[in-house]
Amino acid sequence: MYGKLFSACLYGIDGRLIEVEVDLSNGIPHTSIVGLPDSAVREAVERVRSAIKNCGYAFPLQRVTINLAPADLRKEGSAFDLAIALGILAASNQIALPEEERILMIGELSLDGLLRPVPGVISMVDLAKRQGFDAVLLPRDNAAEAMLISGISIYGLKHLNDLSSDKEASGSDYGVPSPGQKRGKALSRPRPPSGQAIKRPLVISSFNHLQCSASDASRSSPSPPASAGDYSDVLGQQHAKRALTIAAAGRHNIMLIGPPGTGKTMLIRRLPSILPDLTEEEALEVTKIYSSAGKLTETATCLVRNRPFRAPHHTISAAGLVGGGTIPRAGEVSLAHHGVLFLDELPEFTRSALEVLRQPLEERAVTISRSRASFTFPASFMLAVSLNPCQCGFFGAQPPLPRCTCSPYRVAQYRERISGPLLDRIDMHVEVPLPVEWLNDKQPLSSQEMKEAALRARELQQYRYRGLEISSNSELSGRLLRQYAALDKEAEQLLAATFQSLGLSMRAYDRIIKLSRTIADLEGTNCISAGHVAEAIQYRQLDRRIADSIG
């Protein structure tokens, strides 16, 4: 007696198809799960046993072997419960599954047969669609999320007994099918164990009464607006607002440096309000990441439309930033995919945590290797950081701010917490002084004005890079950088002189060119002039300070 059903698990943020094979044989009653299961999968035996019994079915008093294939892929989680339960019921001929549909089965069972939601459903449903499945059977609480993938039937199940109603039950005794009744594929009919009460057989002729309609979920309804605030709340700081507009227009990494209380955190936390909305493809990718991390609400009825904004505490570990675990899960850099990763008070983060940001900042992805497999998570994000110039916070501050009390050694020691290679990967270093002009700022620049300027520049970039794998100026490199960000003669001479005087690295040299390209886009010009390069250079404040200290 053998049966095979299909389920799925998460592999990074993508779904992987798992074949659930069930074999019943004579012998001492025992149930075993093979195929590299973790503790949660092994414990499925007890959940399934109780659920089958409490729903009026009979758990076979035979030797039950459950294989999860492919056997060399480690399985974790509780998403296999439903497929295991139905595989056992089908193998023992207590139910007969419809043969005309290829169905993927996902869900966790409670002891009384209720179906509980599982994370990562949208990735598994997307996999089922690409693999040619006709339908997905899953917990009703996951139905709204699953309906975000169009083109495949979704069946929502609240309880194991919802699979069939009384009117569908045949009048035959156990193991004797009524006329026209379907049997499970490649299954024989066992005799009931002596002395055990068996529920009359139920036949699942169709799942139509479980099918979810479009009213259960809306693909196009927008997400509620993010409570990021508006830049009109920030008085003064026109220089910083200009820099943030440039960063949003070209997806450039930005650092704000200044004394405490000048508005650094307030400025960065409003950055999402000037970013463009996610495209359909980006929204699906972000939703997959949040679903795999279990961060989608059970009532989610649409794709994530707002760009992510992640602001982890400075005590976070390296694994918390890039992801980790026995079977790795997405970290903060992946949860910030297509959005902003904000690190407030950058020097307070541990050196080991900050250094792991090098790879994702360059490659826009994170690869985590384990003994059995390597996992790659997307991590295309804007890095926004803030920091004080020294430990007391007032180094270089002008009156009426207090004088700095730090010695030169303490100032150097504080800044050495941030490595040069990491600073090199941040395009803009912007000073945020005390805004002395804020009292006279009667009409502060609003987020809407800044967003409109950034969107115009983004539209130019989308048109320029159409047909390419990049979409913003910050992604330019190599041949594409030379092709789309050519400088005029005067601009080349200015940049060459700056390269020599400041001792810039080649990475910083390229990033100044990318920044100049964005500044030109904001002005609506195709040619990069000396004025654009000069503005880009003055955003490299730390490079200038290092050069001055060496001189």
Coordinates of C-alpha atoms in Angstrom, one line a residue:
M1 CA 0.0 0.0 0.0
Y2 CA 1.7 3.1 -1.3
G3 CA 0.7 6.7 -1.9
K4 CA 2.6 9.8 -3.1
L5 CA 1.6 13.4 -2.6
F6 CA 3.4 16.7 -3.1
S7 CA 4.3 19.4 -0.6
A8 CA 6.9 22.1 -0.5
C9 CA 9.5 23.8 1.8
L10 CA 11.5 26.9 1.8
Y11 CA 15.1 27.0 0.5
G12 CA 16.3 30.5 1.3
I13 CA 13.3 32.6 0.1
D14 CA 12.4 30.2 -2.7
G15 CA 10.1 27.2 -2.6
R16 CA 11.4 23.7 -3.2
L17 CA 9.1 20.8 -4.3
I18 CA 9.0 17.9 -1.9
E19 CA 7.5 14.5 -2.7
V20 CA 5.8 12.9 0.3
E21 CA 5.7 9.1 -0.1
V22 CA 3.8 7.0 2.3
D23 CA 4.2 3.2 2.5
L24 CA 2.1 0.9 4.7
S25 CA 3.4 -2.7 5.4
N26 CA 2.7 -5.5 7.8
G27 CA 4.8 -5.6 11.0
I28 CA 5.0 -4.1 14.4
P29 CA 3.1 -0.8 14.4
H30 CA 5.6 1.9 14.0
T31 CA 5.8 5.3 12.1
S32 CA 9.1 6.7 10.9
I33 CA 9.9 9.7 8.7
V34 CA 13.1 9.6 6.6
G35 CA 14.7 12.2 4.3
L36 CA 16.7 14.4 6.6
P37 CA 13.8 15.7 8.7
D38 CA 14.5 18.2 11.6
S39 CA 12.8 18.0 15.0
A40 CA 9.6 19.8 13.9
V41 CA 9.2 17.4 11.0
R42 CA 9.8 14.3 13.1
E43 CA 7.2 15.5 15.6
A44 CA 4.7 15.6 12.8
V45 CA 4.0 12.0 13.5
E46 CA 2.3 12.8 16.8
R47 CA 0.4 15.7 15.5
V48 CA -0.9 13.7 12.5
R49 CA -1.7 10.7 14.6
S50 CA -3.9 12.8 17.0
A51 CA -5.5 14.8 14.2
I52 CA -6.5 11.7 12.3
K53 CA -8.0 10.1 15.4
N54 CA -9.8 13.2 16.5
C55 CA -11.4 13.7 13.1
G56 CA -13.0 10.2 13.2
Y57 CA -10.5 8.4 11.0
A58 CA -8.2 5.5 12.0
F59 CA -4.5 5.7 12.2
P60 CA -3.2 2.4 10.6
L61 CA -1.9 -0.1 13.1
Q62 CA 0.9 -1.1 10.7
R63 CA 4.4 -0.2 9.9
V64 CA 4.2 3.3 8.3
T65 CA 7.2 4.7 6.4
I66 CA 7.1 8.3 5.2
N67 CA 9.8 9.5 2.8
L68 CA 10.4 13.2 2.0
A69 CA 12.3 13.4 -1.3
P70 CA 14.8 14.5 -2.4
A71 CA 16.4 12.7 0.5
D72 CA 19.6 14.8 0.5
L73 CA 17.8 18.1 1.2
R74 CA 17.3 18.9 4.9
K75 CA 13.7 19.6 5.7
E76 CA 12.4 21.8 8.5
G77 CA 9.1 23.3 9.6
S78 CA 5.6 22.0 10.0
A79 CA 4.3 22.6 6.4
F80 CA 4.4 18.9 5.6
D81 CA 1.7 17.9 8.2
L82 CA -1.3 18.1 5.8
A83 CA 0.4 16.1 3.0
I84 CA 1.5 13.4 5.5
A85 CA -1.9 13.1 7.0
L86 CA -3.7 12.8 3.6
G87 CA -1.0 10.5 2.3
I88 CA -1.7 8.1 5.3
L89 CA -5.5 8.3 4.8
A90 CA -5.2 7.7 1.1
A91 CA -2.8 4.8 1.5
S92 CA -5.2 3.2 4.0
N93 CA -8.1 3.8 1.6
Q94 CA -10.0 6.0 4.0
I95 CA -10.2 8.7 1.4
A96 CA -9.6 8.8 -2.3
L97 CA -8.0 11.9 -3.8
P98 CA -9.1 13.4 -7.1
E99 CA -6.9 12.0 -9.9
E100 CA -7.8 14.8 -12.4
E101 CA -5.9 17.5 -10.5
R102 CA -2.2 17.8 -9.5
I103 CA -2.4 19.4 -6.1
L104 CA 0.3 20.8 -3.8
M105 CA -0.5 20.4 -0.1
I106 CA 0.8 22.8 2.6
G107 CA -0.2 23.2 6.2
E108 CA 0.4 22.5 9.9
L109 CA -2.1 20.4 11.8
S110 CA -3.3 20.9 15.4
L111 CA -4.2 17.9 17.5
D112 CA -7.9 18.3 16.8
G113 CA -7.5 18.6 13.0
L114 CA -7.5 22.4 12.6
L115 CA -5.1 23.8 10.0
R116 CA -2.7 26.4 11.1
P117 CA -0.9 28.9 8.8
V118 CA 2.7 28.5 7.9
P119 CA 5.4 31.0 6.6
G120 CA 6.6 31.3 3.1
V121 CA 3.3 30.3 1.4
I122 CA 3.7 32.8 -1.5
S123 CA 7.0 31.3 -2.5
M124 CA 5.6 27.8 -2.4
V125 CA 2.5 28.8 -4.4
D126 CA 4.7 30.5 -7.0
L127 CA 6.7 27.3 -7.2
A128 CA 3.5 25.3 -7.8
K129 CA 2.5 27.6 -10.6
R130 CA 5.9 27.3 -12.3
Q131 CA 5.9 23.5 -11.9
G132 CA 2.5 23.1 -13.6
F133 CA 0.3 22.2 -10.6
D134 CA -3.4 22.7 -11.0
A135 CA -4.1 23.8 -7.4
V136 CA -2.8 24.3 -3.9
L137 CA -4.5 23.0 -0.8
L138 CA -3.5 25.0 2.3
P139 CA -4.8 26.6 5.6
R140 CA -7.6 29.1 5.1
D141 CA -5.6 31.7 7.0
N142 CA -2.9 31.5 4.3
A143 CA -5.4 31.8 1.4
A144 CA -5.3 35.6 1.1
E145 CA -1.5 35.5 0.8
A146 CA -1.6 32.6 -1.7
M147 CA -4.2 34.4 -3.9
L148 CA -1.5 37.0 -4.6
I149 CA -0.2 34.5 -7.2
S150 CA -2.7 34.5 -10.1
G151 CA -3.2 31.6 -12.5
I152 CA -3.6 28.8 -10.1
S153 CA -6.5 27.5 -8.0
I154 CA -6.3 28.0 -4.2
Y155 CA -8.3 25.8 -1.8
G156 CA -8.5 27.0 1.7
L157 CA -9.0 24.5 4.5
K158 CA -10.0 25.3 8.1
H159 CA -10.3 21.7 9.4
L160 CA -9.3 18.3 8.2
N161 CA -13.0 17.3 8.2
D162 CA -13.7 20.1 5.7
L163 CA -12.3 17.9 2.9
S164 CA -15.7 16.2 2.6
S165 CA -19.2 16.8 3.7
D166 CA -21.7 14.1 5.0
K167 CA -23.6 14.2 1.7
E168 CA -20.5 13.1 -0.1
A169 CA -20.0 10.0 2.1
S170 CA -20.9 6.7 0.6
G171 CA -23.1 4.2 2.3
S172 CA -20.7 1.3 1.9
D173 CA -18.8 -0.4 4.7
Y174 CA -15.1 0.1 5.1
G175 CA -13.1 -1.0 2.1
V176 CA -16.1 -1.5 -0.1
P177 CA -16.5 1.3 -2.6
S178 CA -19.9 2.4 -3.8
P179 CA -20.7 2.4 -7.5
G180 CA -18.7 5.0 -9.3
Q181 CA -16.5 5.7 -6.3
K182 CA -12.9 6.6 -7.0
R183 CA -10.0 4.9 -5.4
G184 CA -6.6 6.4 -4.5
K185 CA -4.1 5.9 -7.3
A186 CA -2.1 2.7 -7.0
L187 CA -3.7 1.9 -3.6
S188 CA -5.2 -1.4 -2.4
R189 CA -7.9 -1.7 0.2
P190 CA -6.7 -2.9 3.6
R191 CA -8.9 -4.8 6.0
P192 CA -9.7 -2.9 9.3
P193 CA -7.8 -4.0 12.3
S194 CA -9.9 -6.3 14.5
G195 CA -11.8 -4.7 17.3
Q196 CA -11.2 -1.1 16.0
A197 CA -14.0 1.2 15.1
I198 CA -13.5 2.7 11.6
K199 CA -15.2 5.7 10.2
R200 CA -17.2 5.2 7.1
P201 CA -15.1 6.0 4.1
L202 CA -15.3 9.6 2.7
V203 CA -14.5 10.3 -0.9
I204 CA -13.1 13.7 -2.0
S205 CA -14.8 14.0 -5.4
S206 CA -13.8 17.6 -5.8
F207 CA -12.5 20.6 -3.8
N208 CA -14.9 23.1 -5.3
H209 CA -16.5 23.8 -1.9
L210 CA -13.1 24.9 -0.6
Q211 CA -12.0 27.1 -3.5
C212 CA -11.1 30.6 -2.6
S213 CA -12.4 33.4 -4.8
A214 CA -11.0 36.8 -5.7
S215 CA -13.0 38.3 -2.9
D216 CA -10.7 36.5 -0.4
A217 CA -7.8 38.6 -1.5
S218 CA -7.1 41.7 -3.5
R219 CA -4.0 41.8 -5.7
S220 CA -4.2 45.5 -6.6
S221 CA -5.4 47.2 -3.4
P222 CA -2.6 49.5 -2.1
S223 CA -0.9 49.1 1.2
P224 CA -1.6 51.7 3.8
P225 CA 0.8 54.6 3.7
A226 CA 3.9 54.3 5.8
S227 CA 4.0 56.5 8.8
A228 CA 7.4 57.9 7.9
G229 CA 6.5 61.6 8.5
D230 CA 7.1 64.4 6.1
Y231 CA 10.2 66.6 5.4
S232 CA 8.1 69.7 6.0
D233 CA 8.4 68.7 9.7
V234 CA 12.2 69.4 9.5
L235 CA 13.0 73.1 9.6
G236 CA 16.1 74.3 7.8
Q237 CA 18.8 71.7 6.8
Q238 CA 18.4 72.5 3.1
H239 CA 21.8 71.1 2.4
A240 CA 20.9 67.7 4.0
K241 CA 17.6 67.7 2.2
R242 CA 19.3 68.2 -1.1
A243 CA 21.7 65.4 -0.4
L244 CA 18.8 63.0 0.5
T245 CA 17.0 63.9 -2.7
I246 CA 20.2 62.9 -4.7
A247 CA 20.5 59.7 -2.7
A248 CA 16.8 58.8 -3.4
A249 CA 17.1 59.7 -7.1
G250 CA 20.1 57.4 -7.7
R251 CA 19.8 54.9 -4.8
H252 CA 23.1 56.1 -3.3
N253 CA 24.3 55.1 0.2
I254 CA 24.4 58.2 2.5
M255 CA 26.0 59.1 5.8
L256 CA 24.9 62.0 8.0
I257 CA 27.5 63.4 10.4
G258 CA 26.8 65.9 13.1
P259 CA 26.4 66.8 16.8
P260 CA 23.6 65.3 18.7
G261 CA 20.2 66.9 18.3
T262 CA 20.7 68.4 14.9
G263 CA 18.1 66.1 13.2
K264 CA 20.1 63.3 11.6
T265 CA 17.8 60.5 12.7
M266 CA 14.7 62.6 11.9
L267 CA 16.0 63.3 8.4
I268 CA 16.8 59.6 7.6
R269 CA 13.6 58.2 9.0
R270 CA 11.7 60.3 6.5
L271 CA 13.7 58.9 3.6
P272 CA 10.9 56.4 2.5
S273 CA 8.5 59.3 1.9
I274 CA 10.5 60.4 -1.1
L275 CA 11.2 57.0 -2.6
P276 CA 9.2 55.7 -5.6
D277 CA 6.6 53.0 -5.0
L278 CA 7.6 49.4 -5.6
T279 CA 7.1 48.0 -9.1
E280 CA 5.0 44.8 -9.5
E281 CA 8.1 42.7 -9.8
E282 CA 9.8 44.3 -6.8
A283 CA 6.6 44.1 -4.7
L284 CA 6.4 40.3 -5.3
E285 CA 10.1 39.8 -4.4
V286 CA 9.8 41.8 -1.2
T287 CA 6.6 40.0 -0.2
K288 CA 8.3 36.7 -0.7
I289 CA 11.1 37.7 1.6
Y290 CA 8.7 38.9 4.3
S291 CA 6.6 35.8 3.9
S292 CA 9.6 33.4 4.3
A293 CA 10.6 35.3 7.4
G294 CA 7.0 35.0 8.9
K295 CA 6.6 38.8 8.9
L296 CA 3.4 39.0 6.9
T297 CA 0.2 39.4 8.9
E298 CA -2.4 36.6 8.6
T299 CA -4.8 39.1 7.1
A300 CA -2.4 40.4 4.4
T301 CA -4.5 40.9 1.3
C302 CA -2.1 42.5 -1.1
L303 CA 1.6 42.7 -2.0
V304 CA 3.9 44.8 0.0
R305 CA 3.8 48.2 -1.7
N306 CA 5.8 50.4 0.6
R307 CA 9.6 50.2 0.3
P308 CA 11.0 48.5 3.4
F309 CA 12.7 50.6 6.1
R310 CA 14.8 48.6 8.6
A311 CA 16.5 50.1 11.6
P312 CA 18.1 47.4 13.7
H313 CA 19.5 48.2 17.2
H314 CA 23.3 48.5 17.5
T315 CA 23.5 45.3 19.5
I316 CA 22.6 43.2 16.5
S317 CA 25.0 40.4 15.6
A318 CA 26.5 39.7 12.2
A319 CA 24.1 36.8 11.7
G320 CA 21.2 39.1 12.5
L321 CA 22.4 41.5 9.8
V322 CA 23.0 39.1 6.9
G323 CA 21.1 36.1 8.0
G324 CA 22.0 32.8 9.5
G325 CA 20.9 29.6 11.3
T326 CA 21.3 25.9 10.7
I327 CA 19.1 26.4 7.7
P328 CA 19.7 30.1 7.1
R329 CA 16.9 32.7 7.2
A330 CA 16.9 36.2 5.8
G331 CA 18.7 38.9 7.8
E332 CA 18.1 42.7 8.0
V333 CA 19.9 43.4 4.7
S334 CA 17.5 41.1 2.9
L335 CA 14.5 42.4 4.8
A336 CA 15.6 45.9 3.5
H337 CA 15.7 44.6 -0.1
H338 CA 14.5 47.4 -2.5
G339 CA 14.3 49.7 0.5
V340 CA 16.5 51.4 3.2
L341 CA 18.7 49.9 5.9
F342 CA 19.3 52.5 8.6
L343 CA 22.1 52.1 11.1
D344 CA 21.8 54.8 13.7
E345 CA 25.0 55.7 15.6
L346 CA 27.2 53.6 13.3
P347 CA 30.3 53.4 15.5
E348 CA 28.3 51.7 18.3
F349 CA 27.8 48.6 16.1
T350 CA 30.4 45.9 16.5
R351 CA 33.2 45.8 14.0
S352 CA 32.4 42.2 13.1
A353 CA 28.8 43.1 12.3
L354 CA 29.7 46.1 10.1
E355 CA 32.3 44.2 8.1
V356 CA 29.8 41.7 6.8
L357 CA 28.1 44.5 5.0
R358 CA 30.9 44.7 2.4
Q359 CA 29.6 41.9 0.2
P360 CA 26.0 42.9 0.0
L361 CA 26.9 46.5 -0.7
E362 CA 28.9 45.5 -3.7
E363 CA 27.1 42.4 -5.0
R364 CA 23.5 43.3 -3.8
A365 CA 23.1 39.8 -2.6
V366 CA 24.2 37.6 0.4
T367 CA 25.6 34.1 0.1
I368 CA 25.6 32.0 3.2
S369 CA 27.3 28.6 3.0
R370 CA 26.6 25.6 5.1
S371 CA 28.0 22.1 5.0
R372 CA 25.2 20.8 2.8
A373 CA 24.2 23.8 0.7
S374 CA 24.7 27.5 -0.1
F375 CA 21.9 29.9 0.2
T376 CA 21.7 33.2 -1.7
F377 CA 19.4 36.0 -0.4
P378 CA 18.7 39.2 -2.4
A379 CA 20.0 42.4 -0.7
S380 CA 19.7 45.4 -3.0
F381 CA 19.2 48.2 -0.5
M382 CA 20.2 51.8 0.3
L383 CA 22.4 52.1 3.3
A384 CA 21.7 55.2 5.4
V385 CA 23.8 55.8 8.5
S386 CA 24.2 58.5 11.1
L387 CA 27.0 59.2 13.6
N388 CA 28.5 61.8 15.8
P389 CA 31.9 63.2 14.9
C390 CA 33.4 62.0 18.2
Q391 CA 32.4 60.3 21.4
C392 CA 31.1 63.4 23.2
G393 CA 29.5 64.4 19.9
F394 CA 30.7 68.0 19.6
F395 CA 34.0 67.7 17.7
G396 CA 34.3 70.7 15.3
A397 CA 31.0 72.2 16.6
Q398 CA 30.6 76.0 16.5
P399 CA 29.0 78.1 19.3
P400 CA 26.4 78.1 20.8
L401 CA 27.1 74.3 21.0
P402 CA 29.5 73.1 23.7
R403 CA 33.2 72.6 23.1
C404 CA 34.5 69.1 22.4
T405 CA 36.0 67.4 25.5
C406 CA 37.6 64.5 23.5
S407 CA 41.4 64.3 23.1
P408 CA 42.7 63.7 19.5
Y409 CA 43.5 60.1 20.5
R410 CA 39.9 59.5 21.6
V411 CA 38.6 61.1 18.4
A412 CA 40.8 58.9 16.3
Q413 CA 39.9 55.8 18.3
Y414 CA 36.2 56.5 18.0
R415 CA 36.4 56.9 14.2
E416 CA 38.6 53.8 13.8
R417 CA 35.5 51.7 14.8
I418 CA 34.5 52.2 11.2
S419 CA 36.8 50.6 8.7
G420 CA 38.1 52.4 5.6
P421 CA 36.7 49.8 3.1
L422 CA 33.2 50.3 4.6
L423 CA 33.4 54.1 4.4
D424 CA 34.6 53.8 0.8
R425 CA 31.3 52.1 -0.1
I426 CA 29.2 55.0 1.2
D427 CA 28.7 57.4 -1.6
M428 CA 27.8 60.6 0.4
H429 CA 29.3 61.9 3.6
V430 CA 27.1 64.9 4.6
E431 CA 27.6 67.2 7.6
V432 CA 24.5 68.1 9.5
P433 CA 25.3 71.2 11.7
L434 CA 23.0 73.0 14.0
P435 CA 20.4 74.6 11.7
V436 CA 20.8 78.3 12.6
E437 CA 18.4 79.2 9.8
W438 CA 15.5 77.2 11.1
L439 CA 13.8 80.2 12.8
N440 CA 13.4 81.9 9.5
D441 CA 12.3 78.8 7.6
K442 CA 8.6 79.6 7.1
Q443 CA 8.1 77.2 4.1
P444 CA 10.2 74.2 4.6
L445 CA 10.8 71.8 1.7
S446 CA 8.2 69.0 1.8
S447 CA 8.5 65.3 0.9
Q448 CA 6.2 65.8 -2.1
E449 CA 8.5 68.3 -3.7
M450 CA 11.6 66.2 -3.0
K451 CA 9.8 63.1 -4.3
E452 CA 8.8 64.7 -7.5
A453 CA 12.4 65.8 -8.2
A454 CA 13.7 62.2 -7.4
L455 CA 11.0 60.6 -9.6
R456 CA 11.9 62.7 -12.6
A457 CA 15.5 61.6 -12.3
R458 CA 14.4 58.0 -11.8
E459 CA 12.3 58.2 -15.0
L460 CA 15.4 59.3 -16.9
Q461 CA 17.4 56.4 -15.6
Q462 CA 14.7 53.9 -16.4
Y463 CA 14.6 55.1 -20.0
R464 CA 18.4 55.2 -20.3
Y465 CA 18.9 51.7 -18.9
R466 CA 15.9 50.0 -20.6
G467 CA 16.7 46.5 -21.7
L468 CA 19.6 46.3 -19.2
E469 CA 19.8 44.5 -15.9
I470 CA 20.3 47.7 -14.0
S471 CA 17.7 50.4 -13.1
S472 CA 19.6 53.1 -11.2
N473 CA 22.9 55.0 -11.4
S474 CA 24.3 53.4 -8.3
E475 CA 24.4 50.1 -10.2
L476 CA 26.7 51.3 -13.0
S477 CA 30.1 49.7 -13.3
G478 CA 32.8 48.9 -15.8
R479 CA 31.8 49.4 -19.4
L480 CA 28.4 50.7 -18.5
L481 CA 29.9 53.4 -16.3
R482 CA 32.1 54.6 -19.1
Q483 CA 29.3 54.5 -21.6
Y484 CA 26.5 56.3 -19.7
A485 CA 28.5 58.6 -17.3
A486 CA 31.1 60.2 -19.6
L487 CA 32.5 63.5 -18.2
D488 CA 33.3 66.6 -20.3
K489 CA 36.9 67.7 -20.5
E490 CA 36.7 70.3 -17.6
A491 CA 35.0 67.8 -15.4
E492 CA 37.7 65.2 -16.1
Q493 CA 40.4 67.6 -15.1
L494 CA 38.7 68.6 -11.9
L495 CA 38.2 64.9 -10.9
A496 CA 41.8 64.0 -11.8
A497 CA 43.1 66.9 -9.6
T498 CA 40.8 65.8 -6.7
F499 CA 41.9 62.2 -7.1
Q500 CA 45.5 63.3 -6.6
S501 CA 45.0 65.8 -3.7
L502 CA 42.6 63.6 -1.6
G503 CA 44.3 60.3 -2.4
L504 CA 41.0 58.7 -3.4
S505 CA 40.6 55.0 -4.1
M506 CA 39.4 53.8 -7.5
R507 CA 36.1 52.8 -5.8
A508 CA 35.6 56.3 -4.5
Y509 CA 36.6 57.7 -7.9
D510 CA 33.8 55.6 -9.6
R511 CA 31.3 56.5 -6.9
I512 CA 31.9 60.2 -7.5
I513 CA 31.2 59.7 -11.2
K514 CA 27.9 57.8 -10.4
L515 CA 26.9 60.6 -8.0
S516 CA 27.7 63.2 -10.7
R517 CA 25.5 61.3 -13.1
T518 CA 22.6 61.5 -10.7
I519 CA 23.1 65.2 -10.0
A520 CA 23.0 65.8 -13.8
D521 CA 19.8 63.8 -14.0
L522 CA 18.2 65.9 -11.4
E523 CA 18.9 68.9 -13.6
G524 CA 17.6 67.1 -16.6
T525 CA 20.9 67.2 -18.5
N526 CA 22.7 64.3 -20.3
C527 CA 26.1 65.9 -20.1
I528 CA 28.1 65.7 -16.8
S529 CA 29.8 69.1 -16.3
A530 CA 32.4 70.3 -13.8
G531 CA 29.6 71.8 -11.6
H532 CA 28.1 68.3 -11.2
V533 CA 31.4 66.8 -10.3
A534 CA 32.2 69.6 -7.8
E535 CA 29.0 69.0 -6.0
A536 CA 29.6 65.3 -5.8
I537 CA 33.1 65.8 -4.5
Q538 CA 31.9 68.0 -1.6
Y539 CA 29.7 65.2 -0.4
R540 CA 32.9 63.2 0.4
Q541 CA 33.5 65.0 3.7
L542 CA 35.4 62.2 5.4
D543 CA 37.8 61.8 2.4
R544 CA 38.6 65.5 2.7
R545 CA 39.2 65.3 6.5
I546 CA 41.5 62.3 6.1
A547 CA 43.5 64.1 3.5
D548 CA 43.7 67.2 5.7
S549 CA 44.9 65.2 8.7
I550 CA 47.6 63.4 6.6
G551 CA 48.7 66.8 5.2

